[in-house]
Tab-separated table of C-alpha atoms and ligand atoms in Angstrom:
chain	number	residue	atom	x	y	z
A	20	UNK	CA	-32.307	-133.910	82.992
A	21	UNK	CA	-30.380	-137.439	82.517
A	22	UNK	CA	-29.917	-136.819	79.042
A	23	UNK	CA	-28.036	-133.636	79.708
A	24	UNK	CA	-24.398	-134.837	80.427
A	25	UNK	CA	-23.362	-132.609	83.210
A	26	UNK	CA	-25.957	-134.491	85.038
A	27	UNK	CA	-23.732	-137.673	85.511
A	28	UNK	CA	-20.967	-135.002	87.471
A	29	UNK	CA	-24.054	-134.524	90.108
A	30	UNK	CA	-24.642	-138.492	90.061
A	31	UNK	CA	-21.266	-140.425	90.360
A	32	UNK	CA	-19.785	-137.469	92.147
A	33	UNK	CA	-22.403	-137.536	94.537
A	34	UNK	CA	-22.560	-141.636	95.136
A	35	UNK	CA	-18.722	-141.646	95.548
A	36	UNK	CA	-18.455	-139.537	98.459
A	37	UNK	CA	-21.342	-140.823	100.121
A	38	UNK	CA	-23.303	-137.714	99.917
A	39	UNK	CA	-27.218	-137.531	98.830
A	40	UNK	CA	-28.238	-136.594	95.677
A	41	UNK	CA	-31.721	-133.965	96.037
A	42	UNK	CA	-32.831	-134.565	92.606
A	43	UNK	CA	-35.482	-131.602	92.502
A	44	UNK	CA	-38.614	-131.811	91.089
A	45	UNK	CA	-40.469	-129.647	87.982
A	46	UNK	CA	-42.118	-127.578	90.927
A	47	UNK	CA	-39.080	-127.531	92.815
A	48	UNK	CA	-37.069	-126.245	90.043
A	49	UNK	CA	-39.472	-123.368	89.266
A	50	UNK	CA	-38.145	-121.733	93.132
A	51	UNK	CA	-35.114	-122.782	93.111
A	52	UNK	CA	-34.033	-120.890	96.379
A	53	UNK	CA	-36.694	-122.771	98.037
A	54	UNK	CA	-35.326	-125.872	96.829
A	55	UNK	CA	-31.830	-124.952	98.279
A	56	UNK	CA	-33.088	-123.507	101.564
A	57	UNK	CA	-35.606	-126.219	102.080
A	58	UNK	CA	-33.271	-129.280	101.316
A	59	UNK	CA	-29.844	-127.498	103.317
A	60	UNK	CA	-28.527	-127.953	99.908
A	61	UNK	CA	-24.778	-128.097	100.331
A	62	UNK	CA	-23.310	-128.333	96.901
A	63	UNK	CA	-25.108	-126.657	93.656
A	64	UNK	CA	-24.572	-127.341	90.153
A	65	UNK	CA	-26.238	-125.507	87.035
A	66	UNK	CA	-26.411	-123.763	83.809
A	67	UNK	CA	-26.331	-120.005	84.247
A	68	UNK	CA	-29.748	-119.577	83.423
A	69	UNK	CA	-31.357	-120.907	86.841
A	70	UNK	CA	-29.325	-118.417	88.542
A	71	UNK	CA	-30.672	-115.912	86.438
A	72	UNK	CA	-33.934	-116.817	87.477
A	73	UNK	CA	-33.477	-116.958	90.992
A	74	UNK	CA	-32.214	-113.338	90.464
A	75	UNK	CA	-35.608	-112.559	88.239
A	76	UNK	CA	-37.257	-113.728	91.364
A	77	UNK	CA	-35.570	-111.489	93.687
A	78	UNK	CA	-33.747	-114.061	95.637
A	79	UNK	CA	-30.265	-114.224	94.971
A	80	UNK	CA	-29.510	-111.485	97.536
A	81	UNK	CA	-26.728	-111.378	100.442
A	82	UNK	CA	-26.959	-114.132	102.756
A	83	UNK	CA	-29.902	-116.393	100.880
A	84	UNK	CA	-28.009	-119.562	100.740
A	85	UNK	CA	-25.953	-120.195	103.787
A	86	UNK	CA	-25.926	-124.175	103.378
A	87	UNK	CA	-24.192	-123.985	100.263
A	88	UNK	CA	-20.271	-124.720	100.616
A	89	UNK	CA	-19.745	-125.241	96.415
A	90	UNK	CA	-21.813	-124.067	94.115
A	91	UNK	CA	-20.611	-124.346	90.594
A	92	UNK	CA	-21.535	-123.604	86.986
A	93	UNK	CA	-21.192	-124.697	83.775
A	94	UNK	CA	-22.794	-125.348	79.880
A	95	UNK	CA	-23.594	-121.363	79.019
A	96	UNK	CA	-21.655	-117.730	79.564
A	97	UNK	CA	-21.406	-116.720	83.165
A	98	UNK	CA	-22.158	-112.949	83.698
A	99	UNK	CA	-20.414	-111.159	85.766
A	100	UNK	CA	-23.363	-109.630	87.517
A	101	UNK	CA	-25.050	-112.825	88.196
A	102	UNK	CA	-21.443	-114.503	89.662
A	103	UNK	CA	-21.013	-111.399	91.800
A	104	UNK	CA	-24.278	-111.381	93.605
A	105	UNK	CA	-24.129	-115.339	93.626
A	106	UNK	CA	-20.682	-115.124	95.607
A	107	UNK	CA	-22.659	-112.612	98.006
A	108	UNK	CA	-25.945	-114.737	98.351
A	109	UNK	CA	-23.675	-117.875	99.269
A	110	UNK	CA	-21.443	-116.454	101.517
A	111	UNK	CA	-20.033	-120.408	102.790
A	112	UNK	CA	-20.014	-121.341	99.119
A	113	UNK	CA	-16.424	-121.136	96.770
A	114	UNK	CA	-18.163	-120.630	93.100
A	115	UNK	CA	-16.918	-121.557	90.021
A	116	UNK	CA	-17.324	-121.265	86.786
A	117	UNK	CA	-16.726	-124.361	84.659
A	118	UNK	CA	-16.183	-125.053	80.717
A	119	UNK	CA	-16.497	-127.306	78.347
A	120	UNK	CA	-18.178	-129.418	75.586
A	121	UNK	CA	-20.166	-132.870	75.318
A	122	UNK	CA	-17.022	-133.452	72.759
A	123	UNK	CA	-14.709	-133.359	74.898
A	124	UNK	CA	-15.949	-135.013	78.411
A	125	UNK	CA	-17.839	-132.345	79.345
A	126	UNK	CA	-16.227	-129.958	81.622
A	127	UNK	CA	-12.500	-129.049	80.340
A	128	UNK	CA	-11.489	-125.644	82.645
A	129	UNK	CA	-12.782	-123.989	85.335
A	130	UNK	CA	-12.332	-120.661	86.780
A	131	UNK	CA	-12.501	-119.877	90.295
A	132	UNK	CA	-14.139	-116.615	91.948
A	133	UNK	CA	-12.099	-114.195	94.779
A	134	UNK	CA	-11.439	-111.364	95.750
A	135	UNK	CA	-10.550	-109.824	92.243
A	136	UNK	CA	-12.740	-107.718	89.931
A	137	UNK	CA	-13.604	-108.799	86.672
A	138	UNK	CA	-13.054	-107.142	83.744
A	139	UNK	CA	-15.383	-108.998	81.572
A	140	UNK	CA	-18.699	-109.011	81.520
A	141	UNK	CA	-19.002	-112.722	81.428
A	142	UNK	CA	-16.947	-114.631	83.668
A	143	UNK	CA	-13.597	-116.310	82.247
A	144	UNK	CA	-13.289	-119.954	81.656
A	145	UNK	CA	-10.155	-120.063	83.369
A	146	UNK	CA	-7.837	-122.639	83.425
A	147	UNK	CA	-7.706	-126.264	81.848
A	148	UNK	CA	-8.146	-129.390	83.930
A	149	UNK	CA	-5.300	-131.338	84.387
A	150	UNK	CA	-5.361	-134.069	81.450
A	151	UNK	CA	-6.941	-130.730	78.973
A	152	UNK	CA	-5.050	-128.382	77.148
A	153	UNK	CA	-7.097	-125.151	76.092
A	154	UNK	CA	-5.511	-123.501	72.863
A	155	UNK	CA	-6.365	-120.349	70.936
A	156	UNK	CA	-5.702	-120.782	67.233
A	157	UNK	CA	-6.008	-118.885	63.893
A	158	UNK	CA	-7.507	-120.135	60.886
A	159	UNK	CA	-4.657	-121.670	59.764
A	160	UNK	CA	-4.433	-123.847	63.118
A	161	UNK	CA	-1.490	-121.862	64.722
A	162	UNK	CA	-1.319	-120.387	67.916
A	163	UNK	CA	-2.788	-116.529	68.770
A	164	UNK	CA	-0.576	-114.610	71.276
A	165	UNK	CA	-2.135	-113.611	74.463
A	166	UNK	CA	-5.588	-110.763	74.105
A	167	UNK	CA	-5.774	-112.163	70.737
A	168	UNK	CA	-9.151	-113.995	69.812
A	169	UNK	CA	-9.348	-117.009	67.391
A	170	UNK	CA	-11.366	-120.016	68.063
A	171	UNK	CA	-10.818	-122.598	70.951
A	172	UNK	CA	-9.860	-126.203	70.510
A	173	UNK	CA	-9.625	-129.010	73.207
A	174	UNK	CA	-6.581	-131.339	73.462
A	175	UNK	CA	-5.677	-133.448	75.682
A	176	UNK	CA	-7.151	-137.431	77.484
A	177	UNK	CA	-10.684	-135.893	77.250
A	178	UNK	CA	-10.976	-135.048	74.299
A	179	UNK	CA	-13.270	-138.180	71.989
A	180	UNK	CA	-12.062	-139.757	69.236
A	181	UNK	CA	-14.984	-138.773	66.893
A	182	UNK	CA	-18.642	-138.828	66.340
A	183	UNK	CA	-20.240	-142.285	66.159
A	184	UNK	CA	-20.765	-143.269	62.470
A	185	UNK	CA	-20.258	-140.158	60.871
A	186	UNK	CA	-17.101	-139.712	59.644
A	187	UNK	CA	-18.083	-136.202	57.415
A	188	UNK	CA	-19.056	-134.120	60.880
A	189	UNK	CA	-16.121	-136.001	62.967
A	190	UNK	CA	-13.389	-134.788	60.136
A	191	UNK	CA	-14.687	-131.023	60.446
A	192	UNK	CA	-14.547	-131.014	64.217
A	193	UNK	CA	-11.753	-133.355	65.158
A	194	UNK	CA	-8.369	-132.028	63.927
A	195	UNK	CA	-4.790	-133.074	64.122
A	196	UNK	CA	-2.870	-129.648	64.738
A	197	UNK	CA	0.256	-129.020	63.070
A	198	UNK	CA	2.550	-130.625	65.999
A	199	UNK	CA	0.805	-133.956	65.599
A	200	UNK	CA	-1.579	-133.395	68.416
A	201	UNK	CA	-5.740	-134.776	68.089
A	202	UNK	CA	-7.613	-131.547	69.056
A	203	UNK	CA	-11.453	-130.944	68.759
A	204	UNK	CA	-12.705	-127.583	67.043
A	205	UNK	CA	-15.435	-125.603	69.947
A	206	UNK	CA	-16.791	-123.214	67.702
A	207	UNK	CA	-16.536	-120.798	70.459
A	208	UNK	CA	-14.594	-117.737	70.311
A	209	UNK	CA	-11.947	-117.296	72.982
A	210	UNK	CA	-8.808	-115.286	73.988
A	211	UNK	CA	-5.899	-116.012	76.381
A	212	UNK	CA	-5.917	-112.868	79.322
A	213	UNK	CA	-2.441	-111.033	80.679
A	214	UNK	CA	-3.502	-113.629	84.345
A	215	UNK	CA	-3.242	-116.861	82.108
A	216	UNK	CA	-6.879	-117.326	82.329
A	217	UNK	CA	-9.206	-117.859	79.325
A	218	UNK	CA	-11.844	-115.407	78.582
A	219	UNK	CA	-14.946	-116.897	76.685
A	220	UNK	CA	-16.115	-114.523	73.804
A	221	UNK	CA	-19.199	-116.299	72.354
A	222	UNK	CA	-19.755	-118.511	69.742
A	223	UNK	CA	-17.977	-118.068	66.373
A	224	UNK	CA	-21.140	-118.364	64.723
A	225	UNK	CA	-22.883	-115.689	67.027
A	226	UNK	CA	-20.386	-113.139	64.482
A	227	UNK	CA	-22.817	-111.918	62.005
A	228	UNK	CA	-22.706	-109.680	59.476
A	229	UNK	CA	-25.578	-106.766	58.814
A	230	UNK	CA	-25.212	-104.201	56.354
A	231	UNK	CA	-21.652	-105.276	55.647
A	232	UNK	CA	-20.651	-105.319	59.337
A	233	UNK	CA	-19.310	-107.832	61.028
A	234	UNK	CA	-20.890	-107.607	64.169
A	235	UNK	CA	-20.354	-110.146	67.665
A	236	UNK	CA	-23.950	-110.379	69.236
A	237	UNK	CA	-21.851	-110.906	72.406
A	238	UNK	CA	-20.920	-107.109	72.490
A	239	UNK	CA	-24.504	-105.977	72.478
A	240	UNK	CA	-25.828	-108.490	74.578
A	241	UNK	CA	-23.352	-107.229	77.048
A	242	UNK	CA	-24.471	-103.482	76.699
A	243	UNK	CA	-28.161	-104.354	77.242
A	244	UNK	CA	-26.970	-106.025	80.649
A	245	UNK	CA	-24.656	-103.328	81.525
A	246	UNK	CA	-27.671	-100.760	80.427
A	247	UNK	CA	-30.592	-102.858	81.989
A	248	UNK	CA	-28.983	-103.331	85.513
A	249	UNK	CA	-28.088	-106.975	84.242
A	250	UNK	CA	-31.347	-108.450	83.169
A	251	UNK	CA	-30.287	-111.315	80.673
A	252	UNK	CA	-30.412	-110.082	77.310
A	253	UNK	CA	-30.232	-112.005	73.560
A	254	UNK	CA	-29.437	-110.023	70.565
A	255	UNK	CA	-30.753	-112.077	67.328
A	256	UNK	CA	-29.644	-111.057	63.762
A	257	UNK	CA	-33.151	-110.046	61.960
A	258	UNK	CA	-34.806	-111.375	60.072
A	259	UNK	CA	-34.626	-114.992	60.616
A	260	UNK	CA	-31.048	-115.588	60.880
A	261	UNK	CA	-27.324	-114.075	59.532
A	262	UNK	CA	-27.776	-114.778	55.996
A	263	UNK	CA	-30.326	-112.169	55.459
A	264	UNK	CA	-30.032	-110.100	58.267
A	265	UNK	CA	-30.493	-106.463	57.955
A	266	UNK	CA	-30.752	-105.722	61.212
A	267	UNK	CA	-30.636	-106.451	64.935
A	268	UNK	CA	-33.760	-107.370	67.482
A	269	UNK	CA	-32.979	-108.145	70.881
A	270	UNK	CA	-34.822	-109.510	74.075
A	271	UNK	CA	-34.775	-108.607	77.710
A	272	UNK	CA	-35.842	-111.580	80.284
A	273	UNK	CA	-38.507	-109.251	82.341
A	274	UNK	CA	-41.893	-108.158	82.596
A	275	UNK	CA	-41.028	-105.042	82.037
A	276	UNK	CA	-38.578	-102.051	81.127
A	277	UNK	CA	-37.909	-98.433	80.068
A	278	UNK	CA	-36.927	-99.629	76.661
A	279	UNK	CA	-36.310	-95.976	75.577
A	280	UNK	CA	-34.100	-95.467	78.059
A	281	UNK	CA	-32.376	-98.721	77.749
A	282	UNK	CA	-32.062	-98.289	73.885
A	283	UNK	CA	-30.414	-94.335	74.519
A	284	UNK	CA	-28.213	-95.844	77.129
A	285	UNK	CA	-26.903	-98.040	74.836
A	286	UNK	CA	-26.344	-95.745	71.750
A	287	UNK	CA	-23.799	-94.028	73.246
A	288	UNK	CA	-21.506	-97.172	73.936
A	289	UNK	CA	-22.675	-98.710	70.563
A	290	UNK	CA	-22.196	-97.781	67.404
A	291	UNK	CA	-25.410	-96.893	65.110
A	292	UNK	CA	-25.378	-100.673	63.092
A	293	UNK	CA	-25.273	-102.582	66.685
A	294	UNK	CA	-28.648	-100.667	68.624
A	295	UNK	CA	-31.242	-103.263	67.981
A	296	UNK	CA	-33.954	-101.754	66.045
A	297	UNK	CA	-36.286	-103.764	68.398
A	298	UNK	CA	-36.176	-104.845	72.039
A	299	UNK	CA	-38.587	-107.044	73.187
A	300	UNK	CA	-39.570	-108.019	76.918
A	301	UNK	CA	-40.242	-111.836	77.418
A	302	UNK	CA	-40.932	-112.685	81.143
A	303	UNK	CA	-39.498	-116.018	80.521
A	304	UNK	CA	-36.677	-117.202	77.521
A	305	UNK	CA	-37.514	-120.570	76.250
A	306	UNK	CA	-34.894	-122.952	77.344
A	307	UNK	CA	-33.917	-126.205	75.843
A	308	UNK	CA	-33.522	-129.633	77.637
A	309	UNK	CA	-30.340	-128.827	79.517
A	310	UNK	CA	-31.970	-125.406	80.601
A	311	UNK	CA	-29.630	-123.416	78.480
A	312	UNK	CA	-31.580	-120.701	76.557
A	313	UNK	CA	-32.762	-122.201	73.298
A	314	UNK	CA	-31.770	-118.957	71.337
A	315	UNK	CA	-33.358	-120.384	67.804
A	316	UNK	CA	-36.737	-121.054	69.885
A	317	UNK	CA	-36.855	-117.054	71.554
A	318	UNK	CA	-36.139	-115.812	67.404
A	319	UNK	CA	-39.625	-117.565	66.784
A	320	UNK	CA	-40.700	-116.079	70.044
A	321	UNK	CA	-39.910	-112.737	68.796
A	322	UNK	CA	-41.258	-113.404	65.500
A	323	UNK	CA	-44.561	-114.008	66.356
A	324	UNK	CA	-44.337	-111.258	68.851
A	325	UNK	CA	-43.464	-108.755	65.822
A	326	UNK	CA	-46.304	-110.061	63.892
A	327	UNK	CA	-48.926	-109.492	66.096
A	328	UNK	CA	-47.349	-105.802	67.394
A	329	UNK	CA	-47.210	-104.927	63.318
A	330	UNK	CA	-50.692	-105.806	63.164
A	331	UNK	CA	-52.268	-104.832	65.861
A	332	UNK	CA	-54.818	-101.887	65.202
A	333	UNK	CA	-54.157	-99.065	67.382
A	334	UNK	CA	-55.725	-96.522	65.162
A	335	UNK	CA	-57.908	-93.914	66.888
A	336	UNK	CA	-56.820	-94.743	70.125
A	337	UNK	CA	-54.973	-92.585	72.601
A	338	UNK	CA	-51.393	-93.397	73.234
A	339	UNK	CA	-52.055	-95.364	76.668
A	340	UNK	CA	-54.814	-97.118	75.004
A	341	UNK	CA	-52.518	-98.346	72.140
A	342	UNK	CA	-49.626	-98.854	75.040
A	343	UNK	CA	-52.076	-101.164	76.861
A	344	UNK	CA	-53.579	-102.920	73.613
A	345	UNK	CA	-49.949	-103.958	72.390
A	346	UNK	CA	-48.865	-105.063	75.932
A	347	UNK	CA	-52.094	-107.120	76.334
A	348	UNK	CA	-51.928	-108.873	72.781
A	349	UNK	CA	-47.876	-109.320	72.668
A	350	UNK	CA	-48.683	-110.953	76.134
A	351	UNK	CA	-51.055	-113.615	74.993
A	352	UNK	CA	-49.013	-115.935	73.356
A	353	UNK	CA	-46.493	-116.433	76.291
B	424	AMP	P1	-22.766	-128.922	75.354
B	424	AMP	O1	-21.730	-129.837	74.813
B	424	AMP	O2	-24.085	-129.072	74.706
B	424	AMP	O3	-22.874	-129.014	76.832
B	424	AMP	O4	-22.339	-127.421	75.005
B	424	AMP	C1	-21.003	-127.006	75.070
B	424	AMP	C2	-20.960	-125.552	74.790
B	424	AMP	O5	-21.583	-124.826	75.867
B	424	AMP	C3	-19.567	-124.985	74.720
B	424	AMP	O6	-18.977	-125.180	73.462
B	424	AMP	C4	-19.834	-123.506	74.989
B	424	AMP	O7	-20.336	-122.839	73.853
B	424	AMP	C5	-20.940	-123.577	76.034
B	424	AMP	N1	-20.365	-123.494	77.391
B	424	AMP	C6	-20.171	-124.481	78.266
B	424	AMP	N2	-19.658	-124.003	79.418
B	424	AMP	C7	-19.504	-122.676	79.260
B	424	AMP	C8	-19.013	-121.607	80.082
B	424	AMP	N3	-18.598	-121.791	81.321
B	424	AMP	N4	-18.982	-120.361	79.543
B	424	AMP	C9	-19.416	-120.141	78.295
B	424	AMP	N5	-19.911	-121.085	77.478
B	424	AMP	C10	-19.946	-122.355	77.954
């Protein structure tokens, strides 16, 4: 979309080295593989989510995109999984994994994928861009020593000055540190690793707290990957949001799974307060303009979803029947 900002990267960088720009098309962007395969695409650039649906489609497998020489990736956590199998599917292609906000020019650090395994199960941001400094601070603004996590701020050329006309939400994201230095405030969590390399651990306001737990949704959306064979997974504090959450629901993107399964696996790397009390399978997460998944829009999803499973009437009816009844009506509204 033009108003999504990464999209002038694909535009300018595109028109100043003479190369053509294969804007796709709604239809087009619905198979993406086709798209690449068709066009000889050459140099890729997304949100993680479109990977993850060419993987949901069964095409990002060994070999499926020999045209593509870059592909890169930026605007939403990078799994591991998805990186992995994208490195194998492009075999021509280097792949990267980029960072960074609207706030600050857009992309800030980027990490690069070889030969080495990664820890994580996201893929780190990496390192800053020349004119960017990426710093991990404490509350009070100071500096957290490596494997520590604190929030990340942004200093450096790219960084903007503030927000236009609104000088309340500029002050409580635009800082001066303690050395003097203009810095802008992420919100996302972040920690420096032993290799220099940044790893990104969420959003600070995906920490929520659930029957006096302080709990990072990251963690469990990283065991329902790990437990699901990597099928992308949102945990959501429930009901409606972290003030008056008492527990967690979480949603798989797929038709289908062995929920129990998926829910023992995970109780024995979780502990008891962190199991969602509810997994849900949605073929498709809503997304929001810039294709990133619109996490506030799946909560309603799951909502409604809830509300029609609760009252659904399965009374007198044999356990497939019920099975069948729920899958049919929880179904409907997607
Ligand atoms: P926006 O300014 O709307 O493009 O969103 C910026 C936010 O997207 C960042 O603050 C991060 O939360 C997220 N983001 C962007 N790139 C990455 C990445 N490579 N890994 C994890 N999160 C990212």
């Amino acid at each position: 979309e033009l108003t999504f900002d990464l999209s002038v990267h694909d535009l300018f960088l595109c028109w100043e080295n003479g190369a053509t720009l294969v804007v796709a098309s709604e239809k087009e962007l619905r198979m993406p593989s086709s798209y690449i395969n068709e066009h000889g695409i050459t140099c890729w650039f997304s949100v993680p989510s479109l990977a993850y649906q060419v993987r949901l489609q069964e095409d990002l497998v060994p070999g499926a995109f020999p045209t593509l020489r870059s592909s890169l990736f930026c605007g939403e956590a990078l799994p591991t999984i998805v990186a992995t199998e994208w490195v194998r599917a492009a075999p021509n292609s280097i792949v990267e994994n980029w960072y960074g906000p609207t706030e600050a020019t857009i992309a800030c650090s980027r990490y690069i994928l070889g030969e080495e395994s990664i820890a994580d199960d996201t893929v780190p941001i990496g390192k800053a861009f020349d004119a960017m400094e990426l710093l991990v601070l404490d509350t009070d603004l100071t500096p957290l020593p490596t494997g520590e996590a604190g929030e990340l701020f942004l200093a450096g050329a790219q960084v903007a000055t503030g927000y236009l006309n609104d000088p309340e939400k500029t002050a409580a994201s635009f800082v001066t540190l303690p050395d003097g230095k203009p810095a802008y405030r992420t919100g996302d969590r972040a920690a420096f690793g032993e290799d220099g390399n940044v790893r990104f651990l969420g959003r600070v306001d995906n920490q929520v707290k659930v029957r006096g737990f302080r709990i990072e949704l990251g963690e469990i959306e990283a065991a329902l990957r790990s437990a699901s064979s990597g099928l992308n997974a949102v945990a959501l504090a429930w009901p409606g949001g972290a003030e008056i959450a008492t527990s967690i629901v979480a949603a798989l993107e797929t038709e289908d799974a062995d929920i129990a399964a998926i829910q023992a696996a995970i109780s024995t790397t979780l502990p008891d307060y962190m199991v969602p009390s509810m997994i849900f399978c949605v073929p498709e997460f809503p997304k929001n303009a810039s294709g990133k998944v619109d996490r506030r829009g799946l909560g309603e999803v799951l909502v409604e979803r809830s509300r029609i499973e609760s009252e659904a009437d399965t009374s007198g009816l044999s356990k497939e029947a019920a099975f069948l009844l729920k899958s049919i009506l929880t179904h409907a509204p997607l």
